[in-house]
């Protein structure tokens, strides 16, 4: 919610800039500026519209995912929570992909980490990732591998 609240003023500035630009172009009231200045103004207005719009979309509409596996009943429950509501889907655990441990190297904005990935066959955007972030990478790998083995064992019954 904090990201959404911070993005709103930036989005307002961008939309106002685009509105002013479009209105002045249609009315023929473009001030005496160079073509380069017009392009720079357009790019700034568009950037101030697209970036906060993307942040708002990610903060408000990208669902939080939760996967619960019940080895007794042989089912898994996928819950998606977003500002639009809660969606739940139950399916047989044999539709789960085999859990795999993936290593993400250190990037400019993230630390090196091991992540456990699992997804539901035939469902777009169902990939789940789990990472014990408070552990160093070598211990993350051990925890993720143990958890993957436990999930495989639960899926076998």
PDB file of C-alpha atoms in Angstrom:
ATOM      1  CA  UNK A   1       0.000   0.000   0.000  1.00  0.00           C
ATOM      2  CA  UNK A   2       2.910   2.326   0.702  1.00  0.00           C
ATOM      3  CA  UNK A   3       4.171   1.918  -2.867  1.00  0.00           C
ATOM      4  CA  UNK A   4       0.688   2.629  -4.195  1.00  0.00           C
ATOM      5  CA  UNK A   5       0.354   5.783  -2.101  1.00  0.00           C
ATOM      6  CA  UNK A   6       3.775   7.028  -3.190  1.00  0.00           C
ATOM      7  CA  UNK A   7       3.037   6.298  -6.861  1.00  0.00           C
ATOM      8  CA  UNK A   8      -0.231   8.249  -6.972  1.00  0.00           C
ATOM      9  CA  UNK A   9       1.307  11.764  -6.952  1.00  0.00           C
ATOM     10  CA  UNK A  10       3.835  10.747  -9.610  1.00  0.00           C
ATOM     11  CA  UNK A  11       1.044   9.353 -11.749  1.00  0.00           C
ATOM     12  CA  UNK A  12      -0.910  12.599 -11.331  1.00  0.00           C
ATOM     13  CA  UNK A  13       2.100  14.623 -12.503  1.00  0.00           C
ATOM     14  CA  UNK A  14       2.542  12.354 -15.520  1.00  0.00           C
ATOM     15  CA  UNK A  15      -1.111  12.438 -16.518  1.00  0.00           C
ATOM     16  CA  UNK A  16      -1.195  16.217 -16.125  1.00  0.00           C
ATOM     17  CA  UNK A  17       1.892  16.530 -18.351  1.00  0.00           C
ATOM     18  CA  UNK A  18       0.414  14.278 -21.029  1.00  0.00           C
ATOM     19  CA  UNK A  19      -2.893  16.183 -20.854  1.00  0.00           C
ATOM     20  CA  UNK A  20      -1.132  19.544 -21.250  1.00  0.00           C
ATOM     21  CA  UNK A  21       0.934  18.249 -24.151  1.00  0.00           C
ATOM     22  CA  UNK A  22      -2.019  16.766 -26.022  1.00  0.00           C
ATOM     23  CA  UNK A  23      -4.205  19.818 -25.385  1.00  0.00           C
ATOM     24  CA  UNK A  24      -1.535  22.237 -26.577  1.00  0.00           C
ATOM     25  CA  UNK A  25      -0.862  20.166 -29.715  1.00  0.00           C
ATOM     26  CA  UNK A  26      -4.543  20.030 -30.664  1.00  0.00           C
ATOM     27  CA  UNK A  27      -5.100  23.716 -29.938  1.00  0.00           C
ATOM     28  CA  UNK A  28      -1.968  24.717 -31.805  1.00  0.00           C
ATOM     29  CA  UNK A  29      -0.746  26.550 -28.738  1.00  0.00           C
ATOM     30  CA  UNK A  30       2.678  24.898 -28.603  1.00  0.00           C
ATOM     31  CA  UNK A  31       5.123  27.413 -27.200  1.00  0.00           C
ATOM     32  CA  UNK A  32       8.147  28.323 -29.243  1.00  0.00           C
ATOM     33  CA  UNK A  33      10.364  25.402 -28.249  1.00  0.00           C
ATOM     34  CA  UNK A  34      12.750  23.286 -30.186  1.00  0.00           C
ATOM     35  CA  UNK A  35      11.790  19.860 -31.433  1.00  0.00           C
ATOM     36  CA  UNK A  36      14.299  18.383 -28.985  1.00  0.00           C
ATOM     37  CA  UNK A  37      12.642  20.164 -26.076  1.00  0.00           C
ATOM     38  CA  UNK A  38       9.259  18.833 -27.177  1.00  0.00           C
ATOM     39  CA  UNK A  39      10.625  15.273 -27.273  1.00  0.00           C
ATOM     40  CA  UNK A  40      12.203  15.616 -23.852  1.00  0.00           C
ATOM     41  CA  UNK A  41       8.940  16.913 -22.393  1.00  0.00           C
ATOM     42  CA  UNK A  42       7.024  14.075 -24.017  1.00  0.00           C
ATOM     43  CA  UNK A  43       9.430  11.432 -22.694  1.00  0.00           C
ATOM     44  CA  UNK A  44       9.307  12.868 -19.178  1.00  0.00           C
ATOM     45  CA  UNK A  45       5.496  12.951 -19.222  1.00  0.00           C
ATOM     46  CA  UNK A  46       5.262   9.413 -20.532  1.00  0.00           C
ATOM     47  CA  UNK A  47       7.826   8.143 -17.998  1.00  0.00           C
ATOM     48  CA  UNK A  48       5.949   9.859 -15.168  1.00  0.00           C
ATOM     49  CA  UNK A  49       2.824   8.032 -16.363  1.00  0.00           C
ATOM     50  CA  UNK A  50       4.163   4.547 -17.152  1.00  0.00           C
ATOM     51  CA  UNK A  51       6.454   3.972 -14.144  1.00  0.00           C
ATOM     52  CA  UNK A  52       3.934   4.879 -11.425  1.00  0.00           C
ATOM     53  CA  UNK A  53       1.200   3.065 -13.376  1.00  0.00           C
ATOM     54  CA  UNK A  54       3.297  -0.095 -13.332  1.00  0.00           C
ATOM     55  CA  UNK A  55       4.006   0.320  -9.633  1.00  0.00           C
ATOM     56  CA  UNK A  56       0.298   0.754  -8.912  1.00  0.00           C
ATOM     57  CA  UNK A  57      -0.550  -2.313 -10.959  1.00  0.00           C
ATOM     58  CA  UNK A  58       2.023  -4.399  -9.115  1.00  0.00           C
ATOM     59  CA  UNK A  59       0.997  -3.117  -5.695  1.00  0.00           C
ATOM     60  CA  UNK A  60      -2.748  -3.410  -6.164  1.00  0.00           C
ATOM     61  CA  UNK A  61      -3.484  -6.128  -8.692  1.00  0.00           C
ATOM     62  CA  UNK A  62      -0.670  -8.698  -8.546  1.00  0.00           C
ATOM     63  CA  UNK A  63      -1.990 -11.461  -6.304  1.00  0.00           C
ATOM     64  CA  UNK A  64      -0.331 -12.834  -3.214  1.00  0.00           C
ATOM     65  CA  UNK A  65      -0.086 -16.606  -3.699  1.00  0.00           C
ATOM     66  CA  UNK A  66      -0.386 -19.389  -1.155  1.00  0.00           C
ATOM     67  CA  UNK A  67      -0.162 -23.121  -1.848  1.00  0.00           C
ATOM     68  CA  UNK A  68      -1.286 -25.712   0.694  1.00  0.00           C
ATOM     69  CA  UNK A  69      -0.630 -29.391   0.055  1.00  0.00           C
ATOM     70  CA  UNK A  70      -2.779 -32.023   1.781  1.00  0.00           C
ATOM     71  CA  UNK A  71      -1.174 -35.429   1.339  1.00  0.00           C
ATOM     72  CA  UNK A  72      -4.022 -37.198   3.161  1.00  0.00           C
ATOM     73  CA  UNK A  73      -6.720 -36.103   0.700  1.00  0.00           C
ATOM     74  CA  UNK A  74      -4.290 -35.937  -2.241  1.00  0.00           C
ATOM     75  CA  UNK A  75      -5.219 -32.364  -3.071  1.00  0.00           C
ATOM     76  CA  UNK A  76      -3.569 -28.980  -3.164  1.00  0.00           C
ATOM     77  CA  UNK A  77      -5.230 -25.623  -2.571  1.00  0.00           C
ATOM     78  CA  UNK A  78      -3.975 -22.563  -4.475  1.00  0.00           C
ATOM     79  CA  UNK A  79      -5.173 -19.262  -2.992  1.00  0.00           C
ATOM     80  CA  UNK A  80      -4.697 -15.946  -4.812  1.00  0.00           C
ATOM     81  CA  UNK A  81      -5.343 -12.753  -2.808  1.00  0.00           C
ATOM     82  CA  UNK A  82      -5.447  -9.298  -4.338  1.00  0.00           C
ATOM     83  CA  UNK A  83      -7.381  -6.080  -4.012  1.00  0.00           C
ATOM     84  CA  UNK A  84      -9.933  -7.625  -6.394  1.00  0.00           C
ATOM     85  CA  UNK A  85     -10.724 -10.424  -3.941  1.00  0.00           C
ATOM     86  CA  UNK A  86      -9.720 -13.956  -3.058  1.00  0.00           C
ATOM     87  CA  UNK A  87      -9.722 -16.842  -5.538  1.00  0.00           C
ATOM     88  CA  UNK A  88      -9.244 -20.442  -4.484  1.00  0.00           C
ATOM     89  CA  UNK A  89      -8.675 -23.503  -6.656  1.00  0.00           C
ATOM     90  CA  UNK A  90      -8.391 -27.112  -5.496  1.00  0.00           C
ATOM     91  CA  UNK A  91      -6.694 -29.710  -7.663  1.00  0.00           C
ATOM     92  CA  UNK A  92      -4.999 -33.125  -7.380  1.00  0.00           C
ATOM     93  CA  UNK A  93      -1.410 -32.947  -6.132  1.00  0.00           C
ATOM     94  CA  UNK A  94      -0.221 -34.934  -9.139  1.00  0.00           C
ATOM     95  CA  UNK A  95      -0.771 -31.727 -11.167  1.00  0.00           C
ATOM     96  CA  UNK A  96       2.074 -30.065  -9.254  1.00  0.00           C
ATOM     97  CA  UNK A  97       5.383 -29.830 -11.049  1.00  0.00           C
ATOM     98  CA  UNK A  98       8.368 -31.474  -9.464  1.00  0.00           C
ATOM     99  CA  UNK A  99       9.854 -28.995  -6.961  1.00  0.00           C
ATOM    100  CA  UNK A 100      13.191 -27.644  -8.060  1.00  0.00           C
ATOM    101  CA  UNK A 101      15.872 -25.648  -6.301  1.00  0.00           C
ATOM    102  CA  UNK A 102      17.048 -22.679  -8.373  1.00  0.00           C
ATOM    103  CA  UNK A 103      20.019 -20.423  -7.692  1.00  0.00           C
ATOM    104  CA  UNK A 104      19.691 -16.716  -8.427  1.00  0.00           C
ATOM    105  CA  UNK A 105      23.102 -15.026  -8.539  1.00  0.00           C
ATOM    106  CA  UNK A 106      23.636 -11.668  -6.919  1.00  0.00           C
ATOM    107  CA  UNK A 107      22.136  -8.851  -8.934  1.00  0.00           C
ATOM    108  CA  UNK A 108      22.228  -5.103  -8.667  1.00  0.00           C
ATOM    109  CA  UNK A 109      19.221  -5.031  -6.344  1.00  0.00           C
ATOM    110  CA  UNK A 110      19.210  -8.523  -4.817  1.00  0.00           C
ATOM    111  CA  UNK A 111      21.493 -10.865  -2.942  1.00  0.00           C
ATOM    112  CA  UNK A 112      22.478 -14.312  -4.160  1.00  0.00           C
ATOM    113  CA  UNK A 113      19.867 -16.802  -3.031  1.00  0.00           C
ATOM    114  CA  UNK A 114      18.511 -20.307  -3.456  1.00  0.00           C
ATOM    115  CA  UNK A 115      14.792 -20.579  -4.141  1.00  0.00           C
ATOM    116  CA  UNK A 116      12.412 -23.533  -4.172  1.00  0.00           C
ATOM    117  CA  UNK A 117      10.074 -23.347  -7.193  1.00  0.00           C
ATOM    118  CA  UNK A 118       6.890 -25.307  -7.801  1.00  0.00           C
ATOM    119  CA  UNK A 119       3.953 -24.663 -10.130  1.00  0.00           C
ATOM    120  CA  UNK A 120       0.614 -26.131 -11.129  1.00  0.00           C
ATOM    121  CA  UNK A 121       0.455 -27.751 -14.558  1.00  0.00           C
ATOM    122  CA  UNK A 122      -1.833 -25.935 -16.957  1.00  0.00           C
ATOM    123  CA  UNK A 123      -2.240 -22.794 -14.823  1.00  0.00           C
ATOM    124  CA  UNK A 124      -0.644 -19.571 -15.940  1.00  0.00           C
ATOM    125  CA  UNK A 125       1.110 -17.564 -13.266  1.00  0.00           C
ATOM    126  CA  UNK A 126       0.900 -20.342 -10.702  1.00  0.00           C
ATOM    127  CA  UNK A 127       4.632 -20.598 -10.038  1.00  0.00           C
ATOM    128  CA  UNK A 128       5.358 -20.415  -6.337  1.00  0.00           C
ATOM    129  CA  UNK A 129       8.756 -19.517  -4.920  1.00  0.00           C
ATOM    130  CA  UNK A 130      10.003 -19.974  -1.394  1.00  0.00           C
ATOM    131  CA  UNK A 131      13.292 -18.713  -0.007  1.00  0.00           C
ATOM    132  CA  UNK A 132      14.394 -18.746   3.631  1.00  0.00           C
ATOM    133  CA  UNK A 133      15.840 -15.229   3.308  1.00  0.00           C
ATOM    134  CA  UNK A 134      17.251 -14.993   6.833  1.00  0.00           C
ATOM    135  CA  UNK A 135      19.768 -17.771   6.165  1.00  0.00           C
ATOM    136  CA  UNK A 136      23.068 -17.543   4.274  1.00  0.00           C
ATOM    137  CA  UNK A 137      23.000 -19.025   0.740  1.00  0.00           C
ATOM    138  CA  UNK A 138      24.664 -22.345   1.638  1.00  0.00           C
ATOM    139  CA  UNK A 139      22.053 -22.993   4.340  1.00  0.00           C
ATOM    140  CA  UNK A 140      19.272 -21.779   2.030  1.00  0.00           C
ATOM    141  CA  UNK A 141      20.230 -24.514  -0.414  1.00  0.00           C
ATOM    142  CA  UNK A 142      20.047 -27.201   2.287  1.00  0.00           C
ATOM    143  CA  UNK A 143      16.650 -26.013   3.552  1.00  0.00           C
ATOM    144  CA  UNK A 144      15.220 -25.755   0.021  1.00  0.00           C
ATOM    145  CA  UNK A 145      16.486 -29.234  -0.916  1.00  0.00           C
ATOM    146  CA  UNK A 146      14.969 -30.745   2.251  1.00  0.00           C
ATOM    147  CA  UNK A 147      11.658 -29.023   1.615  1.00  0.00           C
ATOM    148  CA  UNK A 148      11.651 -30.206  -2.019  1.00  0.00           C
ATOM    149  CA  UNK A 149      12.249 -33.792  -0.850  1.00  0.00           C
ATOM    150  CA  UNK A 150       9.384 -33.494   1.665  1.00  0.00           C
ATOM    151  CA  UNK A 151       7.026 -32.192  -1.026  1.00  0.00           C
ATOM    152  CA  UNK A 152       7.970 -35.043  -3.375  1.00  0.00           C
ATOM    153  CA  UNK A 153       7.352 -37.519  -0.537  1.00  0.00           C
ATOM    154  CA  UNK A 154       3.930 -35.942   0.222  1.00  0.00           C
ATOM    155  CA  UNK A 155       2.955 -36.110  -3.430  1.00  0.00           C
ATOM    156  CA  UNK A 156       3.807 -39.808  -3.603  1.00  0.00           C
ATOM    157  CA  UNK A 157       1.346 -40.469  -0.803  1.00  0.00           C
TER     158      UNK A 157
END
